[in-house]
Coordinates of C-alpha atoms in Angstrom, one line a residue:
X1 CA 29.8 242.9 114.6
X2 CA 30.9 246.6 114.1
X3 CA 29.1 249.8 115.8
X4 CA 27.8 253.2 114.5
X5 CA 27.2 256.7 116.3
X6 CA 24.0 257.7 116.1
X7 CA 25.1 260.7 114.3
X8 CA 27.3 259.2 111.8
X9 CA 27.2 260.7 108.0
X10 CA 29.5 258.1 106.9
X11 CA 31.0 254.5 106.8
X12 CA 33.0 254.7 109.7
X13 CA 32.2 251.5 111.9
X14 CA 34.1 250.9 115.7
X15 CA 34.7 247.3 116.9
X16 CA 33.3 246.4 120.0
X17 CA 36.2 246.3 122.7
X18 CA 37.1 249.8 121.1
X19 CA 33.7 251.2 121.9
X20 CA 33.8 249.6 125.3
X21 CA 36.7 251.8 126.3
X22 CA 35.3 254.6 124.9
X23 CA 31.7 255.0 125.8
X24 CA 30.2 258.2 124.1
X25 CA 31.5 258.7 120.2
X26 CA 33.9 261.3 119.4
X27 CA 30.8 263.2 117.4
X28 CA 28.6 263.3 120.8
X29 CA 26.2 260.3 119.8
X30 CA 25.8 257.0 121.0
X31 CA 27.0 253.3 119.7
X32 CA 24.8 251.4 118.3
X33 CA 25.3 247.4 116.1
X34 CA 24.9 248.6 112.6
X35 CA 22.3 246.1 112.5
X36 CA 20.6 244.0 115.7
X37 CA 21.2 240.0 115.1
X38 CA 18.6 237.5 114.7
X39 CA 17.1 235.3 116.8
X40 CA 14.8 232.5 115.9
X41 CA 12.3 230.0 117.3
X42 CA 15.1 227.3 116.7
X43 CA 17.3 229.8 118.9
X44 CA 14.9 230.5 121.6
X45 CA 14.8 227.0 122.1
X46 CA 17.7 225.8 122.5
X47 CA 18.6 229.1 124.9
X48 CA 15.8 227.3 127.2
X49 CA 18.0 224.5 127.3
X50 CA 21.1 226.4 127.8
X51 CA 19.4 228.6 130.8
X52 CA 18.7 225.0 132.3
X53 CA 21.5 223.5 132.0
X54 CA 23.8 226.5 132.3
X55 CA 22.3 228.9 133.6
X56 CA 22.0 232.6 133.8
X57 CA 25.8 232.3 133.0
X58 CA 25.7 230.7 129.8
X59 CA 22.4 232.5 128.4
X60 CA 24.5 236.4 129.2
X61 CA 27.7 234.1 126.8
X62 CA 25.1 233.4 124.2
X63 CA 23.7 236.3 124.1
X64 CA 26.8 238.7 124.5
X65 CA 28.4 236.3 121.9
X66 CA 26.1 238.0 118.6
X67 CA 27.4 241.4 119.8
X68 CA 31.0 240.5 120.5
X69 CA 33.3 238.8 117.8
X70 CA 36.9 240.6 118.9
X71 CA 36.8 238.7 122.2
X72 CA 37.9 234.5 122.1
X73 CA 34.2 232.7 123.0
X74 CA 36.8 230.7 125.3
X75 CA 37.8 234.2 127.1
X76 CA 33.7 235.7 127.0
X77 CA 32.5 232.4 128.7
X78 CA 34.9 233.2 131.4
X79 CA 33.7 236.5 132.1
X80 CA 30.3 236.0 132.3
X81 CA 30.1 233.0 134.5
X82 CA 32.8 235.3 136.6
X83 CA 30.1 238.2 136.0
X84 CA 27.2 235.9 136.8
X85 CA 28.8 233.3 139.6
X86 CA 25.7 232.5 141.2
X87 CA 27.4 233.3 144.8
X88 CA 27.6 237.0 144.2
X89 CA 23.6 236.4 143.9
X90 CA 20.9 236.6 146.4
X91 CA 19.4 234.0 144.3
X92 CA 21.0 231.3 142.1
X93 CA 18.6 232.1 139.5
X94 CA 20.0 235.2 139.0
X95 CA 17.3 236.8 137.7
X96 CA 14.0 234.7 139.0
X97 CA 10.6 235.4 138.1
X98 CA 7.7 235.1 140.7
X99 CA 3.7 235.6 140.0
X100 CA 1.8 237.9 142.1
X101 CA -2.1 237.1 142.9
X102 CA -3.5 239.1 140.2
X103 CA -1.7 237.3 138.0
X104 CA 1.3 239.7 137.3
X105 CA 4.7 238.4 137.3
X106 CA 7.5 240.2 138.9
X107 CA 11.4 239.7 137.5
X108 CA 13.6 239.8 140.3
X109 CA 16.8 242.1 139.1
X110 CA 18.2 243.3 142.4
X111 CA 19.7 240.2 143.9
X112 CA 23.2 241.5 143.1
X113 CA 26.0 242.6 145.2
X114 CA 24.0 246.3 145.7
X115 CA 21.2 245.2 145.6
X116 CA 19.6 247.1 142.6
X117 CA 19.4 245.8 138.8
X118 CA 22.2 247.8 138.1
X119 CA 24.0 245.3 138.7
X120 CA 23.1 242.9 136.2
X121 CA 25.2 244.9 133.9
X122 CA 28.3 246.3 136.1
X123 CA 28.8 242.9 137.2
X124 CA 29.6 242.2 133.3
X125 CA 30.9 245.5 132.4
X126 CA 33.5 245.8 135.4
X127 CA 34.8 241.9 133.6
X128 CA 35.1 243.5 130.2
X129 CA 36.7 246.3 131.3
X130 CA 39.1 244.3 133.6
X131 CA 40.2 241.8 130.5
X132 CA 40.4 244.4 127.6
X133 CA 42.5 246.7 130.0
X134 CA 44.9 244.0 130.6
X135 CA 45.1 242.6 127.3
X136 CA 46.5 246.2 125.9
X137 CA 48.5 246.7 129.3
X138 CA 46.4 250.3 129.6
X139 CA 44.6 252.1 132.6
X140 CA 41.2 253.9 131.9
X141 CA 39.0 256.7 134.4
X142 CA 35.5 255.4 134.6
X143 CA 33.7 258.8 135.1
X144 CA 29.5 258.4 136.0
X145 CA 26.6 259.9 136.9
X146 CA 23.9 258.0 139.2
X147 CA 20.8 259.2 140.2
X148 CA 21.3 256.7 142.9
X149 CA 21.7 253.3 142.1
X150 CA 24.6 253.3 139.1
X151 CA 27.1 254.4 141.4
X152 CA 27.5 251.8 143.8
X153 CA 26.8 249.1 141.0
X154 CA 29.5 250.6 139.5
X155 CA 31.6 251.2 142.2
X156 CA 31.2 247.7 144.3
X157 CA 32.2 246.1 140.7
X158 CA 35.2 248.2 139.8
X159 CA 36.6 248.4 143.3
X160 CA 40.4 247.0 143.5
X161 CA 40.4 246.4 140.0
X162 CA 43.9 247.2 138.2
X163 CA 44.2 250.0 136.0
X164 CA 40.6 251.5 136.9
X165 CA 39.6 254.4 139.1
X166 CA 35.6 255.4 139.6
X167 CA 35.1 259.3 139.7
X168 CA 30.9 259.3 140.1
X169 CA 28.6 262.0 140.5
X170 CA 25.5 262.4 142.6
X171 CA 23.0 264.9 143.2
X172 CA 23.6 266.8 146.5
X173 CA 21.2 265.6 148.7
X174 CA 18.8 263.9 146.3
X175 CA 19.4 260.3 147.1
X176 CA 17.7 258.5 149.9
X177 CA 20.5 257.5 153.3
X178 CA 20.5 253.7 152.5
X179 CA 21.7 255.0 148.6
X180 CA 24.1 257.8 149.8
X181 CA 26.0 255.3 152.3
X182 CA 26.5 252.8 149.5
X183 CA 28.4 254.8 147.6
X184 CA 29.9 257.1 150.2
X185 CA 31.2 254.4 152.8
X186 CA 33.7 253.4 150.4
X187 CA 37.0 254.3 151.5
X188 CA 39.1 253.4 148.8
X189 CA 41.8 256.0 146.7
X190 CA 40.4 254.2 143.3
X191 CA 36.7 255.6 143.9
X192 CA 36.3 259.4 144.1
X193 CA 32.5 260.4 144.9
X194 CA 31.4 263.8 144.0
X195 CA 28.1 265.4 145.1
X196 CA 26.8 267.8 142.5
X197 CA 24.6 270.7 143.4
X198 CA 22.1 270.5 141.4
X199 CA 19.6 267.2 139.9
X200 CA 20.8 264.2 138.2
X201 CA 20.4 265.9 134.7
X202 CA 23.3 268.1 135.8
X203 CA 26.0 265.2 136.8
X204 CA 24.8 264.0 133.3
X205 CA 25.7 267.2 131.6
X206 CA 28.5 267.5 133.2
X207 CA 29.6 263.7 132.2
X208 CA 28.5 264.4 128.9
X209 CA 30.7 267.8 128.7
X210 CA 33.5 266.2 129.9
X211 CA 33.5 263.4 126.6
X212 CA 33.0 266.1 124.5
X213 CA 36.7 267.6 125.7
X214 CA 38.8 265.3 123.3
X215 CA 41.9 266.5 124.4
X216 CA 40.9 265.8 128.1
X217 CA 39.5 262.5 127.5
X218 CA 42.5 261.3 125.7
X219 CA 45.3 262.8 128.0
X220 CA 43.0 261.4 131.6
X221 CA 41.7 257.9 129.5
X222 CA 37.9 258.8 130.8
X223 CA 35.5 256.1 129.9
X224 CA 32.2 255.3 130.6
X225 CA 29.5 253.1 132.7
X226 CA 26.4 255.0 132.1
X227 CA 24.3 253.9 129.5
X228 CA 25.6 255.7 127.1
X229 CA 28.1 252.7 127.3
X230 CA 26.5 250.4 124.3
X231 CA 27.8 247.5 126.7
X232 CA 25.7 248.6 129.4
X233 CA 22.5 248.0 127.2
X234 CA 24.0 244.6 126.0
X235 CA 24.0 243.0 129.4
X236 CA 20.5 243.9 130.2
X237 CA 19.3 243.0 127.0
X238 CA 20.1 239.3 128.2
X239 CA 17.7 239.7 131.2
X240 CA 14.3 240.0 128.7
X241 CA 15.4 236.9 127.4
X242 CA 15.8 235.1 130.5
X243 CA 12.6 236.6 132.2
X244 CA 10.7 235.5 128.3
X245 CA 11.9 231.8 129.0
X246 CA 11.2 231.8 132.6
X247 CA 7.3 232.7 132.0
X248 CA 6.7 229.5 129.9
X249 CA 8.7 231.0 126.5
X250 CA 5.9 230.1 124.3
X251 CA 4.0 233.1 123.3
X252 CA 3.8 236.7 123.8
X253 CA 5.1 238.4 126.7
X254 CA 4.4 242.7 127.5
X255 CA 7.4 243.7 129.6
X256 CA 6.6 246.8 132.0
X257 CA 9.5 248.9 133.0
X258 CA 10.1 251.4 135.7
X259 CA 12.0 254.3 132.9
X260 CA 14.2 257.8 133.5
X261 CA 17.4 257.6 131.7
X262 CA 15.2 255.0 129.4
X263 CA 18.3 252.8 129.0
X264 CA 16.3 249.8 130.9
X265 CA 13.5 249.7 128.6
X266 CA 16.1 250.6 125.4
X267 CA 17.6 247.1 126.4
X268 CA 13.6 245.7 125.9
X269 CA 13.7 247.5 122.7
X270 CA 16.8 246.3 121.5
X271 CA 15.4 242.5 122.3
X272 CA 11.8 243.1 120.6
X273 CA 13.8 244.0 117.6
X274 CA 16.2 241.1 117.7
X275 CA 13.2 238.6 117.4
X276 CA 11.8 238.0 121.3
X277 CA 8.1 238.0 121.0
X278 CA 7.4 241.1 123.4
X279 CA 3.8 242.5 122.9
X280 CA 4.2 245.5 124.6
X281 CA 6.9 247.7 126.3
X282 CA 5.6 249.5 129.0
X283 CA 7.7 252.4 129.8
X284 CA 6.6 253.6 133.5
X285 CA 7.3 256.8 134.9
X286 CA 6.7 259.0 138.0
X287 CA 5.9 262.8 138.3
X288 CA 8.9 263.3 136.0
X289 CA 6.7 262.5 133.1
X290 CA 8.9 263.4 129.8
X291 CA 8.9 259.8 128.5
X292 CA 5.6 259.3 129.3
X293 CA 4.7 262.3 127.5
X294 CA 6.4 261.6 124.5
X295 CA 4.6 257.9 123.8
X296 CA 1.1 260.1 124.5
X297 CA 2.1 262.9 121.8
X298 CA 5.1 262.3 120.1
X299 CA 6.9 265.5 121.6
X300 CA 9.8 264.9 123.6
X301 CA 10.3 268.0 125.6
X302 CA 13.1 267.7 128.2
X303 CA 12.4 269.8 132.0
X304 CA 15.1 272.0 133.4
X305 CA 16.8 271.5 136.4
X306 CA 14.1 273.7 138.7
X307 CA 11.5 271.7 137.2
X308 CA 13.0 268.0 138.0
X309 CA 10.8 266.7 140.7
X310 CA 12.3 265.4 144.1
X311 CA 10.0 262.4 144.4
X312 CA 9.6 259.2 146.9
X313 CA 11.1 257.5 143.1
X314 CA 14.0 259.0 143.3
X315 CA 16.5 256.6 141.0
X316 CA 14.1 258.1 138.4
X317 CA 14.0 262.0 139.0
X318 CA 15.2 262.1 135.3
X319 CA 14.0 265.0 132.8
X320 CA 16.9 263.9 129.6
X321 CA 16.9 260.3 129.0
X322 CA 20.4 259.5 128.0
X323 CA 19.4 256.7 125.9
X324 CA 16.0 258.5 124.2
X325 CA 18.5 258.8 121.3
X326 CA 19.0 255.4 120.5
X327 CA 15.3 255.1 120.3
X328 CA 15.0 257.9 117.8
X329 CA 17.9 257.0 115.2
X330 CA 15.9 253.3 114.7
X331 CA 12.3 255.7 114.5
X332 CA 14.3 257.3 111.8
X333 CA 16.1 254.8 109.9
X334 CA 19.3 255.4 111.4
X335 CA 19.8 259.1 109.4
X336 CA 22.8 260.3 111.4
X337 CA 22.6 263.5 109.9
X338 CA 18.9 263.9 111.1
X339 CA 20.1 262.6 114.4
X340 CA 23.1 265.2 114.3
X341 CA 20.5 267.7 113.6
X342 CA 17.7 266.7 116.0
X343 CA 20.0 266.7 119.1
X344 CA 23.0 269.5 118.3
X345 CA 20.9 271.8 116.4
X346 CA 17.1 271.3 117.2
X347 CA 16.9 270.4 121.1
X348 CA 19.4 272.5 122.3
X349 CA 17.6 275.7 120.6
X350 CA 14.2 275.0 121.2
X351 CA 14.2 272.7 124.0
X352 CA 11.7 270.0 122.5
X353 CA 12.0 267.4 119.3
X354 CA 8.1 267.0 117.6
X355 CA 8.4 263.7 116.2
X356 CA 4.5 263.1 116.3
X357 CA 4.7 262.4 112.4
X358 CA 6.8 259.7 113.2
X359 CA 5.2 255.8 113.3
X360 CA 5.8 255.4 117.2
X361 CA 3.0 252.3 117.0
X362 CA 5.3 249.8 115.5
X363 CA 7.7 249.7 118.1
X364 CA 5.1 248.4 120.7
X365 CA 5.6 251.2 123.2
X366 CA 2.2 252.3 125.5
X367 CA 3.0 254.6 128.8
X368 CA 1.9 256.0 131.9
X369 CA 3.0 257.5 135.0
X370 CA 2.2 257.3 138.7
X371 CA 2.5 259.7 142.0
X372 CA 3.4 259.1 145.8
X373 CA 0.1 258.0 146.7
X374 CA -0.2 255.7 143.8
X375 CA 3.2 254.5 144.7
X376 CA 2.1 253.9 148.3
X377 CA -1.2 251.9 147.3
X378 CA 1.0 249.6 145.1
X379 CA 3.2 248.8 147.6
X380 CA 0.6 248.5 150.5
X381 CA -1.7 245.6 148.2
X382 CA 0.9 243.9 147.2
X383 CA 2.4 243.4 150.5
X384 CA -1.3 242.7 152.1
X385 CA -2.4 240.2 148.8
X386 CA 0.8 238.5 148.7
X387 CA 3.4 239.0 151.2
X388 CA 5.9 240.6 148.6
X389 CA 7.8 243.8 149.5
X390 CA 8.5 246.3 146.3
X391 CA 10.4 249.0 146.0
X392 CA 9.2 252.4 144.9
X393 CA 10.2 252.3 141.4
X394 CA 8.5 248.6 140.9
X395 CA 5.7 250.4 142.3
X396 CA 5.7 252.5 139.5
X397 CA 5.8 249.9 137.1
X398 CA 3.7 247.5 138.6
X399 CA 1.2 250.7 139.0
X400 CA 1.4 251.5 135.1
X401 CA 0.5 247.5 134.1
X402 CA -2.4 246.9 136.5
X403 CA -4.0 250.5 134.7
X404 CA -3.3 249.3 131.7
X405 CA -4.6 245.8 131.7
X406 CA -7.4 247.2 133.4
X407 CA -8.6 249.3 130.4
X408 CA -7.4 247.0 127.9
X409 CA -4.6 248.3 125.9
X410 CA -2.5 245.5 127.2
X411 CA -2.6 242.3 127.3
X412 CA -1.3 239.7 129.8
X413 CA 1.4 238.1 130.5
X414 CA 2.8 241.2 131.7
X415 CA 6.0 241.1 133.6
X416 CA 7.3 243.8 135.5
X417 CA 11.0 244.7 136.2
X418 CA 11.6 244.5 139.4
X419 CA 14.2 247.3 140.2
X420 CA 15.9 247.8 143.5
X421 CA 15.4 245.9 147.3
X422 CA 13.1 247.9 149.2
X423 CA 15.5 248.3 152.1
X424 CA 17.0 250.5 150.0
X425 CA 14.0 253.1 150.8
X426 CA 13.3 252.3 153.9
X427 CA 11.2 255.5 154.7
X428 CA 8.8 254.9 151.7
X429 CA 7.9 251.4 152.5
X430 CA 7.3 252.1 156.3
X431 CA 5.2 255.0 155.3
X432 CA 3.2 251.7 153.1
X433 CA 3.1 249.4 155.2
X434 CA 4.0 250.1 158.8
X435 CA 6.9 247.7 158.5
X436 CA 10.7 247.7 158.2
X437 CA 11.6 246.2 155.5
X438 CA 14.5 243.4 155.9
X439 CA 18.1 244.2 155.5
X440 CA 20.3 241.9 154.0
X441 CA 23.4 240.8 156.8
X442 CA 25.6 242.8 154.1
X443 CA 24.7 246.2 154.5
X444 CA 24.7 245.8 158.7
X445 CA 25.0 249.7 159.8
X446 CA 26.7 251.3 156.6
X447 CA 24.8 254.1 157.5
X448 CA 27.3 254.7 160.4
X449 CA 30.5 254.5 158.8
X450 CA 32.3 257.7 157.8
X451 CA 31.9 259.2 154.9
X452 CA 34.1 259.9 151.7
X453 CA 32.5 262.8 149.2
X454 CA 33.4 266.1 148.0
X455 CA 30.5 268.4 147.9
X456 CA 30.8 270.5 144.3
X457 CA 29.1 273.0 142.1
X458 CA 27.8 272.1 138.6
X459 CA 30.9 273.1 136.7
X460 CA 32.7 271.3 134.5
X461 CA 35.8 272.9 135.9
X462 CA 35.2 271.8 138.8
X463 CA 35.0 267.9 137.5
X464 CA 38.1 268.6 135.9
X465 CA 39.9 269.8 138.8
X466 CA 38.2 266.4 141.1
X467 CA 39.7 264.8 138.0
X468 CA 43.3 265.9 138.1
X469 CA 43.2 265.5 141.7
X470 CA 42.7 261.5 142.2
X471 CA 45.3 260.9 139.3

């Protein structure tokens, strides 16, 4: 299996460990495989058997193994049942799926050591990183952006490990306590935390302007988590397939997915087009509507900083979806000069792509978006119907499906990604429900510890300097 920038004009193809280390290409797009694998019905079947019989573990190895050839299947298998030992796991499962009253199923992501479905890939990402960096004896700067929920993923699964050291960015301010004291609790020299002044968009520019500095990234070794890291999108594509085989695996299934940097639902993509019979993707947003806007029009039209809304969503307060690219070079038959063209010529200059002559329909994609008060409603009858606390962002998707099945333009089953624990916004489900919701013994009073972040502008310089300074 080789890889491709988005915006590549020629032949040139990257293995996969190399593209691991490096995260965004030199030529500012993303990896993608040349071309997705293939699965089958034969295939799916006998990944039902290996999810039985070895579990969530052995389904990642299959999975992992048609996108990875330069790592020994001996070597893989031992990184993903490391990734996926089911102790790390609320759950053994992993990634169970439950049915709500109305008949909507919920995929339980966030059982993970941060409780978030970030996790399901750092857990895999931080053992990649771990065994490529030891087999070529070098040390590599992870350098992210979160909008709250990446970060201590990321952190929590690279902490301690040789050769690695996490400098993350944050909004100032913009995450909720539970999220802040994650990340900034962590009082270790290999994790810098850096709040940005300014809206997640920023840290992403500023990530973004940081690989485009080839002589910096070089002489520091800065590589990526985001998901602009092709692995990133890898790992999650193994969770459609679990959730597929886990609602009965014989038909069908519509996937609804909570969406701002849209590399969640690019994963879902990525499986539809590999052969996993998903109906529908439906990408769910909240105020910060771009995505949303785009499946409705066909313009994708990108907010500015002052016009990113703070909302009770807030892992989603996203106006540039990182991974919206990926999506466009397979609408456009992977032309890399288009894509060169589209997103360092076009968007930059006038702010919006129209790609409404493009065939969006074939790709399965229907949208919508919610508010606070939808949010709240979501989260108040599920808990009354069913006893099952959701997060905000679940809310959104769970929101999205029950409208859409509603009027018809999709069909059941639909299962919604389940995205974070709801203690992790503690405020927003009180203000539901009336009721605290339960706190895994884990994160007893991390709110109280001290904290370790440096507040900066957004400035690039200013990264660079943070940078320089934890070497």
């Amino acid at each position: 299996m080789r890889y491709v920038s988005t915006r590549a004009t020629d032949h040139t193809t990257r293995a996969f460990s190399d593209i691991l280390l490096e995260g965004l290409a030199p030529d500012g797009g993303l990896y993608l495989p040349v071309e997705y694998p293939r699965v089958d019905a034969g295939t799916l079947a006998r990944w039902r058997d290996v999810l039985l019989d070895d579990g969530y573990a052995g389904l990642a190895f299959e999975v992992c193994s048609l996108f990875i050839d330069d790592i020994p299947a001996e070597d893989l298998l031992g990184i993903c049942r490391r990734a996926y030992a089911p102790e790390k796991f609320l759950d053994p499962q992993i990634v169970p799926v439950s049915e709500l009253s109305d008949g909507v199923r919920l995929a339980h992501l966030s059982n993970g050591p941060s409780a978030a479905f970030k996790d399901m890939a750092m857990q895999l990402l931080g053992e990649l990183f771990a065994h490529e960096l030891a087999r070529r004896g070098e040390r590599l700067t992870i350098l992210g952006a979160t909008s709250g929920d990446t970060g201590s993923a990321a952190e929590y699964a690279l902490l301690g490990r040789p050769g690695i050291r996490v400098v993350m960015l944050s909004p100032a301010d913009r995450m909720t306590p539970f999220q802040q004291a994650q990340m900034y609790s962590i009082d270790d020299p290999g994790v810098v935390n850096l709040a940005v002044a300014g809206v997640f968009d920023d840290c992403q520019d500023l990530v973004k302007a940081i690989n485009a500095d080839a002589e910096f990234k070089r002489d520091h070794r800065i590589g990526a988590v985001n998901s602009i890291n092709w692995a990133r999108l890898m790992a999650q594509v193994v969770y459609y397939f679990a959730a597929w085989l886990r609602t009965g695996g014989d038909g069908p299934v519509s996937f609804a997915v909570p969406s701002g940097n849209f590399g969640n639902i690019a994963a879902g993509h990525i499986a539809r087009l590999m052969g996993l019979p998903i109906r529908h993707l439906v990408l769910a947003t909240n105020e910060n509507d771009v995505l949303d806007e785009f499946f409705r029009t066909g313009v994708y039209r990108p907010r500015a900083a002052q016009q990113t809304h703070a909302t009770s969503s807030p892992s989603m307060d996203i106006s540039k979806a990182s991974n919206f690219e990926r999506f466009v070079a397979d609408l456009l038959g992977r032309d890399g000069a288009r894509i060169a063209d589209l997103f360092g010529r076009e968007l930059p200059e006038t702010g919006r792509l129209d790609l409404s002559g493009e065939d969006r329909d074939r790709f399965g994609f229907v949208s919508g978006s919610s508010t606070h008060a939808d949010r709240l409603a979501e989260i108040r009858a599920t808990w009354e119907n069913d006893r099952v606390l959701i997060d905000p962002h679940t809310a959104d998707g769970v929101h999205v499906a029950r409208r859409l099945l509603a009027s018809g333009e999709v069909t059941g089953p639909v299962v919604v990604l389940e995205t974070a624990l709801p203690v992790k916004f503690a405020e927003t489900i009180t203000q539901a429900t009336g009721i605290v919701p339960p706190r895994p013994d884990r994160f007893a009073g991390i709110e109280d510890l001290p904290r370790h972040v440096t507040r900066i502008p957004a400035d690039v310089d200013a990264v660079r300097r943070a940078i320089d300074g934890a070497a």
